[in-house]
Coordinates of C-alpha atoms in Angstrom, one line a residue:
X1 CA 0.0 0.0 0.0
X2 CA 1.2 3.5 -0.9
X3 CA 1.4 5.9 2.0
X4 CA 1.4 9.7 2.0
X5 CA 3.4 11.5 4.6
X6 CA 2.1 15.1 4.7
X7 CA 4.1 17.6 6.6
X8 CA 3.8 21.4 7.1
X9 CA 6.4 23.9 8.4
X10 CA 5.2 26.9 10.5
X11 CA 7.8 29.6 10.9
X12 CA 7.2 33.3 11.2
X13 CA 9.8 35.8 10.1
X14 CA 10.6 38.4 12.8
X15 CA 11.2 41.5 10.7
X16 CA 14.0 43.9 11.6
X17 CA 13.4 47.6 11.5
X18 CA 15.5 50.2 9.7
X19 CA 18.6 50.6 11.9
X20 CA 21.2 53.3 11.2
X21 CA 24.9 53.2 11.9
X22 CA 24.5 56.1 14.3
X23 CA 22.1 53.9 16.4
X24 CA 24.9 51.6 17.4
X25 CA 25.6 51.8 21.1
X26 CA 22.5 53.9 21.9
X27 CA 19.4 52.1 20.6
X28 CA 19.1 48.3 21.3
X29 CA 15.7 47.5 20.0
X30 CA 15.9 46.0 16.5
X31 CA 12.3 45.0 15.5
X32 CA 9.5 46.4 13.5
X33 CA 6.6 45.5 15.9
X34 CA 3.9 47.1 13.7
X35 CA 4.9 45.1 10.6
X36 CA 5.4 41.9 12.6
X37 CA 1.9 42.2 14.1
X38 CA 0.3 43.1 10.8
X39 CA 1.9 40.3 8.9
X40 CA 1.3 37.5 11.4
X41 CA -2.3 38.5 11.9
X42 CA -2.8 38.6 8.2
X43 CA -1.2 35.2 7.6
X44 CA -3.2 33.7 10.5
X45 CA -6.4 35.0 9.1
X46 CA -5.7 34.2 5.4
X47 CA -3.8 31.0 5.8
X48 CA -3.1 29.3 9.1
X49 CA -6.6 29.2 10.6
X50 CA -8.5 28.3 7.4
X51 CA -5.9 25.6 6.6
X52 CA -5.9 24.2 10.1
X53 CA -9.7 24.1 10.2
X54 CA -9.8 22.1 7.0
X55 CA -7.0 19.7 8.2
X56 CA -8.9 19.2 11.4
X57 CA -12.1 18.4 9.5
X58 CA -10.2 15.9 7.4
X59 CA -9.1 14.1 10.5
X60 CA -12.6 14.1 12.1
X61 CA -14.6 13.3 9.0
X62 CA -12.4 10.4 7.9
X63 CA -12.5 8.3 11.1
X64 CA -8.9 9.5 11.9
X65 CA -7.5 7.8 8.9
X66 CA -6.0 11.1 7.8
X67 CA -2.7 11.9 9.5
X68 CA -0.6 15.1 9.3
X69 CA 2.7 16.4 10.8
X70 CA 3.9 19.9 11.8
X71 CA 7.1 21.6 12.7
X72 CA 7.1 24.9 14.5
X73 CA 10.2 27.0 15.1
X74 CA 10.6 28.4 18.7
X75 CA 10.7 32.0 17.4
X76 CA 7.6 31.4 15.3
X77 CA 5.8 30.1 18.4
X78 CA 6.8 33.2 20.3
X79 CA 5.3 35.4 17.7
X80 CA 2.1 33.4 17.6
X81 CA 1.8 33.6 21.4
X82 CA 1.8 37.4 21.2
X83 CA -0.2 38.1 18.0
X84 CA -2.2 35.0 17.0
X85 CA -2.6 32.6 20.0
X86 CA -5.6 31.0 18.3
X87 CA -3.3 29.2 15.9
X88 CA -1.5 27.4 18.8
X89 CA -4.9 26.7 20.5
X90 CA -6.1 25.1 17.2
X91 CA -3.0 23.0 17.0
X92 CA -3.6 21.8 20.6
X93 CA -7.1 20.7 19.7
X94 CA -5.7 18.8 16.7
X95 CA -3.0 17.2 18.8
X96 CA -5.8 15.7 21.0
X97 CA -7.0 13.6 18.1
X98 CA -3.9 11.5 18.1
X99 CA -3.5 12.0 14.4
X100 CA -0.9 14.8 14.5
X101 CA 2.8 14.5 15.0
X102 CA 5.0 17.4 16.0
X103 CA 8.6 17.4 14.9
X104 CA 11.8 18.9 16.3
X105 CA 13.8 21.7 14.7
X106 CA 16.2 24.5 15.8
X107 CA 14.5 27.0 18.1
X108 CA 15.7 30.0 16.0
X109 CA 15.2 28.4 12.6
X110 CA 18.8 29.3 12.1
X111 CA 22.0 27.8 10.6
X112 CA 23.8 26.6 13.7
X113 CA 24.0 23.0 12.4
X114 CA 26.6 24.3 9.8
X115 CA 29.0 25.7 12.4
X116 CA 28.4 24.8 16.0
X117 CA 27.3 21.3 17.1
X118 CA 26.7 22.3 20.8
X119 CA 24.6 25.3 19.8
X120 CA 22.6 23.2 17.4
X121 CA 21.9 20.6 20.0
X122 CA 20.9 23.2 22.6
X123 CA 18.5 24.9 20.2
X124 CA 16.8 21.7 19.2
X125 CA 16.3 20.7 22.9
X126 CA 14.8 24.1 23.7
X127 CA 12.3 23.8 20.8
X128 CA 11.5 20.2 22.0
X129 CA 10.7 21.6 25.5
X130 CA 8.3 24.1 24.1
X131 CA 6.6 21.5 21.9
X132 CA 6.2 19.3 25.0
X133 CA 4.7 22.1 27.0
X134 CA 2.2 23.0 24.3
X135 CA 1.3 19.6 22.8
X136 CA 2.4 17.0 25.2
X137 CA 4.6 15.3 22.7
X138 CA 8.4 14.6 22.8
X139 CA 9.5 14.8 19.1
X140 CA 11.2 11.7 17.8
X141 CA 11.9 13.0 14.3
X142 CA 14.1 16.0 13.4
X143 CA 13.5 18.6 10.7
X144 CA 16.4 21.0 10.4
X145 CA 15.9 24.6 9.2
X146 CA 15.1 24.6 5.4
X147 CA 15.5 20.8 5.5
X148 CA 19.3 21.3 5.8
X149 CA 21.0 17.9 6.0
X150 CA 24.4 16.2 5.5
X151 CA 25.9 12.9 6.7
X152 CA 27.6 14.7 9.6
X153 CA 24.3 16.4 10.7
X154 CA 22.6 13.0 10.4
X155 CA 25.2 11.4 12.7
X156 CA 24.7 14.1 15.3
X157 CA 20.9 13.7 15.1
X158 CA 21.3 10.0 15.8
X159 CA 23.5 10.8 18.7
X160 CA 20.8 13.1 20.0
X161 CA 18.4 10.2 20.0
X162 CA 16.3 10.9 16.9
X163 CA 14.9 8.0 14.9
X164 CA 14.6 9.9 11.6
X165 CA 15.2 13.2 9.7
X166 CA 13.3 14.9 6.9
X167 CA 15.3 16.3 4.0
X168 CA 15.1 17.0 0.3
X169 CA 14.8 14.4 -2.4
X170 CA 17.3 16.3 -4.6
X171 CA 18.3 14.7 -8.0
X172 CA 22.0 15.4 -7.5
X173 CA 21.9 13.3 -4.4
X174 CA 19.5 10.6 -5.5
X175 CA 20.9 10.1 -9.0
X176 CA 19.0 7.1 -10.3
X177 CA 17.3 6.4 -7.0
X178 CA 13.7 7.3 -6.1
X179 CA 12.6 9.5 -3.2
X180 CA 9.7 7.1 -2.6
X181 CA 11.6 4.8 -0.3
X182 CA 13.0 5.0 3.3
X183 CA 16.8 5.5 3.4
X184 CA 19.3 5.8 6.2
X185 CA 22.4 7.8 7.1
X186 CA 25.6 6.0 6.2
X187 CA 27.4 7.3 9.3
X188 CA 24.4 6.3 11.6
X189 CA 22.3 3.5 10.1
X190 CA 19.7 3.8 12.9
X191 CA 18.7 7.3 11.6
X192 CA 16.1 6.9 8.9
X193 CA 15.7 9.5 6.1
X194 CA 12.4 10.7 4.6
X195 CA 12.9 12.5 1.3
X196 CA 10.6 15.2 0.0
X197 CA 9.0 14.5 -3.4
X198 CA 9.9 17.8 -5.1
X199 CA 7.4 17.7 -7.9
X200 CA 4.4 16.5 -6.0
X201 CA 5.1 19.0 -3.2
X202 CA 5.8 22.0 -5.5
X203 CA 2.8 21.3 -7.7
X204 CA 0.7 22.2 -4.7
X205 CA 2.8 24.8 -2.9
X206 CA 4.3 26.7 -5.9
X207 CA 2.3 26.0 -9.1
X208 CA -1.3 25.1 -8.1
X209 CA -2.9 28.5 -9.1
X210 CA -0.6 29.3 -12.0
X211 CA -2.8 29.2 -15.2
X212 CA 0.4 29.1 -17.4
X213 CA 1.5 25.8 -15.8
X214 CA 1.0 22.8 -18.0
X215 CA -0.6 20.9 -15.2
X216 CA -3.2 23.6 -14.5
X217 CA -5.9 23.1 -13.3
X218 CA -4.9 20.4 -10.8
X219 CA -7.7 18.2 -9.4
X220 CA -7.5 15.9 -6.4
X221 CA -8.4 12.7 -8.3
X222 CA -5.7 13.4 -11.0
X223 CA -3.2 14.1 -8.2
X224 CA -3.9 10.8 -6.5
X225 CA -3.9 9.0 -9.8
X226 CA -0.2 10.1 -10.3
X227 CA 0.6 8.7 -6.9
X228 CA -1.3 5.4 -7.5
X229 CA 0.5 5.0 -10.9
X230 CA 4.0 5.0 -9.3
X231 CA 5.8 1.7 -9.5
X232 CA 4.4 -0.9 -7.0
X233 CA 7.5 -0.9 -4.8
X234 CA 7.6 2.9 -4.4
X235 CA 5.3 3.2 -1.4
X236 CA 6.5 6.2 0.6
X237 CA 5.4 9.5 -0.8
X238 CA 6.6 12.5 1.2
X239 CA 4.8 15.8 0.6
X240 CA 6.4 18.6 2.5
X241 CA 5.7 22.4 2.3
X242 CA 5.1 25.5 4.4
X243 CA 1.6 25.9 5.8
X244 CA 1.5 29.4 4.4
X245 CA 1.4 27.8 0.9
X246 CA -2.3 27.2 1.7
X247 CA -3.7 30.7 1.5
X248 CA -0.7 32.9 0.9
X249 CA 1.4 31.3 -1.9
X250 CA -1.8 29.8 -3.3
X251 CA -4.7 32.1 -2.4
X252 CA -7.9 30.7 -1.0
X253 CA -9.7 31.9 -4.1
X254 CA -7.8 29.3 -6.1
X255 CA -9.8 26.6 -4.2
X256 CA -6.6 25.2 -2.7
X257 CA -8.5 24.1 0.4
X258 CA -11.2 22.3 -1.5
X259 CA -8.5 20.5 -3.4
X260 CA -6.9 19.4 -0.2
X261 CA -10.2 18.5 1.5
X262 CA -10.8 15.9 -1.3
X263 CA -7.6 14.0 -0.6
X264 CA -8.7 11.5 1.9
X265 CA -11.6 10.2 -0.1
X266 CA -9.7 10.2 -3.4
X267 CA -6.8 8.4 -1.6
X268 CA -9.1 5.8 -0.1
X269 CA -10.6 4.9 -3.5
X270 CA -7.0 4.2 -4.7
X271 CA -5.9 2.2 -1.6
X272 CA -3.6 5.0 -0.5
X273 CA -3.2 5.7 3.2
X274 CA -1.7 8.6 5.3
X275 CA 0.9 8.3 8.0
X276 CA 3.2 10.5 10.2
X277 CA 7.0 10.3 9.9
X278 CA 7.3 8.1 13.0
X279 CA 4.6 5.7 11.6
X280 CA 6.4 5.6 8.3
X281 CA 9.6 4.5 10.0
X282 CA 7.7 1.8 11.9
X283 CA 5.9 0.5 8.8
X284 CA 8.9 0.4 6.4
X285 CA 12.5 -0.7 6.4
X286 CA 15.4 1.3 4.9
X287 CA 16.3 0.1 1.4
X288 CA 19.9 1.4 1.8
X289 CA 22.1 4.3 2.8
X290 CA 22.0 7.7 1.1
X291 CA 25.4 9.5 0.9
X292 CA 25.1 13.2 1.4
X293 CA 28.7 14.5 1.9
X294 CA 27.8 18.1 1.0
X295 CA 25.0 20.1 2.7
X296 CA 21.5 19.7 1.2
X297 CA 18.4 21.8 1.6
X298 CA 15.1 22.6 0.0
X299 CA 16.2 26.2 -1.0
X300 CA 16.2 27.3 -4.6
X301 CA 16.9 25.1 -7.6
X302 CA 20.4 24.1 -6.4
X303 CA 19.0 22.5 -3.2
X304 CA 22.0 23.6 -1.2
X305 CA 22.8 26.4 1.3
X306 CA 24.2 28.9 -1.3
X307 CA 21.1 31.1 -1.0
X308 CA 22.0 31.6 2.7
X309 CA 25.8 31.8 2.8
X310 CA 26.7 31.7 -0.9
X311 CA 28.2 35.2 -1.4
X312 CA 30.8 37.3 0.4
X313 CA 28.2 39.5 2.3
X314 CA 26.4 36.5 3.6
X315 CA 29.6 34.7 4.7
X316 CA 30.8 37.9 6.5
X317 CA 27.5 38.3 8.3
X318 CA 27.4 34.6 9.2
X319 CA 31.0 34.4 10.5
X320 CA 30.6 37.6 12.5
X321 CA 27.4 36.4 14.1
X322 CA 28.7 33.0 15.1
X323 CA 32.0 34.5 16.3
X324 CA 30.3 35.5 19.5
X325 CA 28.3 32.3 20.0
X326 CA 30.4 31.0 22.8
X327 CA 30.3 34.3 24.7
X328 CA 26.5 34.5 24.3
X329 CA 26.2 31.0 25.7
X330 CA 28.4 31.8 28.6
X331 CA 26.8 35.2 29.4
X332 CA 23.3 33.6 29.4
X333 CA 21.6 37.0 29.6
X334 CA 17.8 36.8 28.9
X335 CA 17.6 39.8 26.6
X336 CA 20.8 38.9 24.8
X337 CA 19.5 35.4 24.3
X338 CA 16.2 36.6 22.8
X339 CA 18.0 38.9 20.3
X340 CA 20.4 36.0 19.5
X341 CA 17.5 33.8 18.5
X342 CA 16.0 36.4 16.2
X343 CA 19.3 37.3 14.6
X344 CA 20.1 33.7 13.8
X345 CA 17.0 33.1 11.8
X346 CA 17.9 32.0 8.3
X347 CA 15.7 34.5 6.5
X348 CA 18.1 37.3 7.6
X349 CA 20.8 35.7 5.4
X350 CA 18.4 34.8 2.6
X351 CA 17.6 38.5 2.2
X352 CA 21.2 39.1 1.3
X353 CA 21.3 36.6 -1.6
X354 CA 22.3 37.7 -5.0
X355 CA 21.2 34.6 -6.8
X356 CA 18.8 35.2 -9.7
X357 CA 16.1 32.6 -8.9
X358 CA 14.8 34.1 -5.6
X359 CA 12.2 31.2 -5.2
X360 CA 9.8 32.2 -2.5
X361 CA 11.8 35.2 -1.5
X362 CA 10.4 38.6 -0.6
X363 CA 12.9 41.1 0.9
X364 CA 10.4 43.2 2.8
X365 CA 11.8 46.6 3.6
X366 CA 15.0 46.0 1.7
X367 CA 15.6 47.3 -1.8
X368 CA 18.5 45.0 -2.5
X369 CA 20.8 42.3 -1.1
X370 CA 23.3 45.0 -0.1
X371 CA 20.6 47.0 1.6
X372 CA 19.7 43.9 3.7
X373 CA 23.4 43.3 4.5
X374 CA 24.0 46.9 5.6
X375 CA 21.0 47.0 7.9
X376 CA 21.8 43.6 9.4
X377 CA 25.4 44.4 10.0
X378 CA 24.4 47.7 11.8
X379 CA 22.2 45.7 14.1
X380 CA 24.8 43.0 14.6
X381 CA 27.4 45.7 15.4
X382 CA 25.2 46.9 18.3
X383 CA 24.5 43.4 19.4
X384 CA 28.2 42.5 19.6
X385 CA 28.8 45.8 21.4
X386 CA 26.3 44.8 24.0
X387 CA 27.8 41.3 24.5
X388 CA 31.3 42.9 24.9
X389 CA 29.9 45.5 27.3
X390 CA 28.7 42.7 29.6
X391 CA 32.0 40.8 29.4
X392 CA 34.9 42.8 27.8
X393 CA 36.4 41.2 24.7
X394 CA 39.9 41.4 26.4
X395 CA 38.8 38.4 28.5
X396 CA 39.0 35.2 26.4
X397 CA 36.2 32.6 26.5
X398 CA 38.1 30.1 28.6
X399 CA 39.0 32.7 31.3
X400 CA 35.4 34.1 31.2
X401 CA 33.9 30.6 31.5
X402 CA 36.2 29.9 34.5
X403 CA 35.1 33.2 36.2
X404 CA 31.4 32.6 35.6
X405 CA 31.8 29.0 37.0
X406 CA 33.3 30.4 40.1
X407 CA 30.6 33.0 40.5
X408 CA 27.9 30.4 40.0
X409 CA 29.5 28.1 42.5
X410 CA 29.7 30.9 45.0
X411 CA 26.0 31.7 44.4
X412 CA 25.1 28.0 45.1
X413 CA 27.2 28.1 48.3
X414 CA 25.5 31.3 49.4
X415 CA 22.1 29.8 48.7
X416 CA 22.9 26.7 50.7
X417 CA 24.1 28.8 53.6
X418 CA 20.9 30.9 53.5
X419 CA 18.9 27.7 53.7
X420 CA 21.0 26.5 56.7
X421 CA 20.5 29.9 58.4
X422 CA 16.7 29.7 57.8
X423 CA 16.6 26.2 59.4
X424 CA 18.7 27.4 62.4
X425 CA 16.3 30.4 62.8
X426 CA 13.3 28.1 62.9
X427 CA 15.0 25.9 65.5
X428 CA 15.8 29.0 67.6
X429 CA 12.1 30.1 67.4
X430 CA 11.0 26.6 68.5
X431 CA 13.4 26.7 71.4
X432 CA 12.2 30.1 72.4
X433 CA 8.6 29.0 72.3
X434 CA 9.4 25.9 74.4
X435 CA 11.3 28.0 77.0
X436 CA 8.4 30.4 77.3
X437 CA 6.0 27.4 77.9
X438 CA 8.2 26.0 80.6
X439 CA 8.5 29.3 82.3
X440 CA 4.7 29.7 82.2

């Protein structure tokens, strides 16, 4: 039986405001709150809520035979908490059906997996904690930012205890192989790999409403026919996309939700089922390893990370940001940590791309890649100034870590002594009361 694994990403860009060079050192707030609120409320109204309502109906009206998975970035959840809590509430209701799986990903939706193993692991754990708090699930499957993956990242994911990872079914990696099987990481055979079917996914998320596309109009029965007609042994069909594709990339007026609503019935008629990533891994065995020595992603036609760190501006911003990663971790300042999360988000680097394709890219307030780079570097300059003002740059990381460890140990000792003093005071009070009673 062929099985569809349907997955949606929910990540909300935190837009930066215009920040001048002369603001460095004096103004430490970097965000366009008005634009962030406007955009997230708009996307919640035009995409998230209508789409989630339909997906919930598909679960309820098909005796829970329909299954779906979501991944939410930590920073995206923070924005939803502030401006559109109804989205999280709807997801909680859907989680109660038992037909929804939530996946792990880096909290910031950043690129830490490319440069800092410890930071990457820490971010994923933080996001998992937030998922557990909201939905009562501990993710078993990892989805990296933009489906970024390599053999080394897969090995680390296995070491972190994950059973599987989602990534891109790119032709330059697959070669003659098909994305419709379960594979595994060559460096960690226990880690299964689910590969996105690029054509089936992009037909929905990118081309559905395009009247100039040769497949237009696309109907649910024809779509399921294509899946049913695949070779008999190809029984894992992974359809991954952003949730915003339903309503934003493909407007509601295109009948995208009606198309989606018809899937369960059309699939049932063709003996096609639905499953979550964890269920896919339980139902299927790996057919072999998949060698990915170079970094893979779902970004642009090249399916690599060149749209994030492919030019000199992006690399300079990337290197400068992560040059203070250790000091940020050691400092552990709440305000610094929040800004650190938002500055890491991969869209900050995508805005600087000079590649001609720009698939799914809107620069927002920026006129050009250089404009995005200049604004980001001004903000980053102030951020690093703040980090250094807390702990001067003359102190190296090892010395700073040693000093902070000593301070924390002293704080623990003081806390223990305070507890002992409190206990002694209680004993003194009891003795005084006993003495008074004896005298009386």
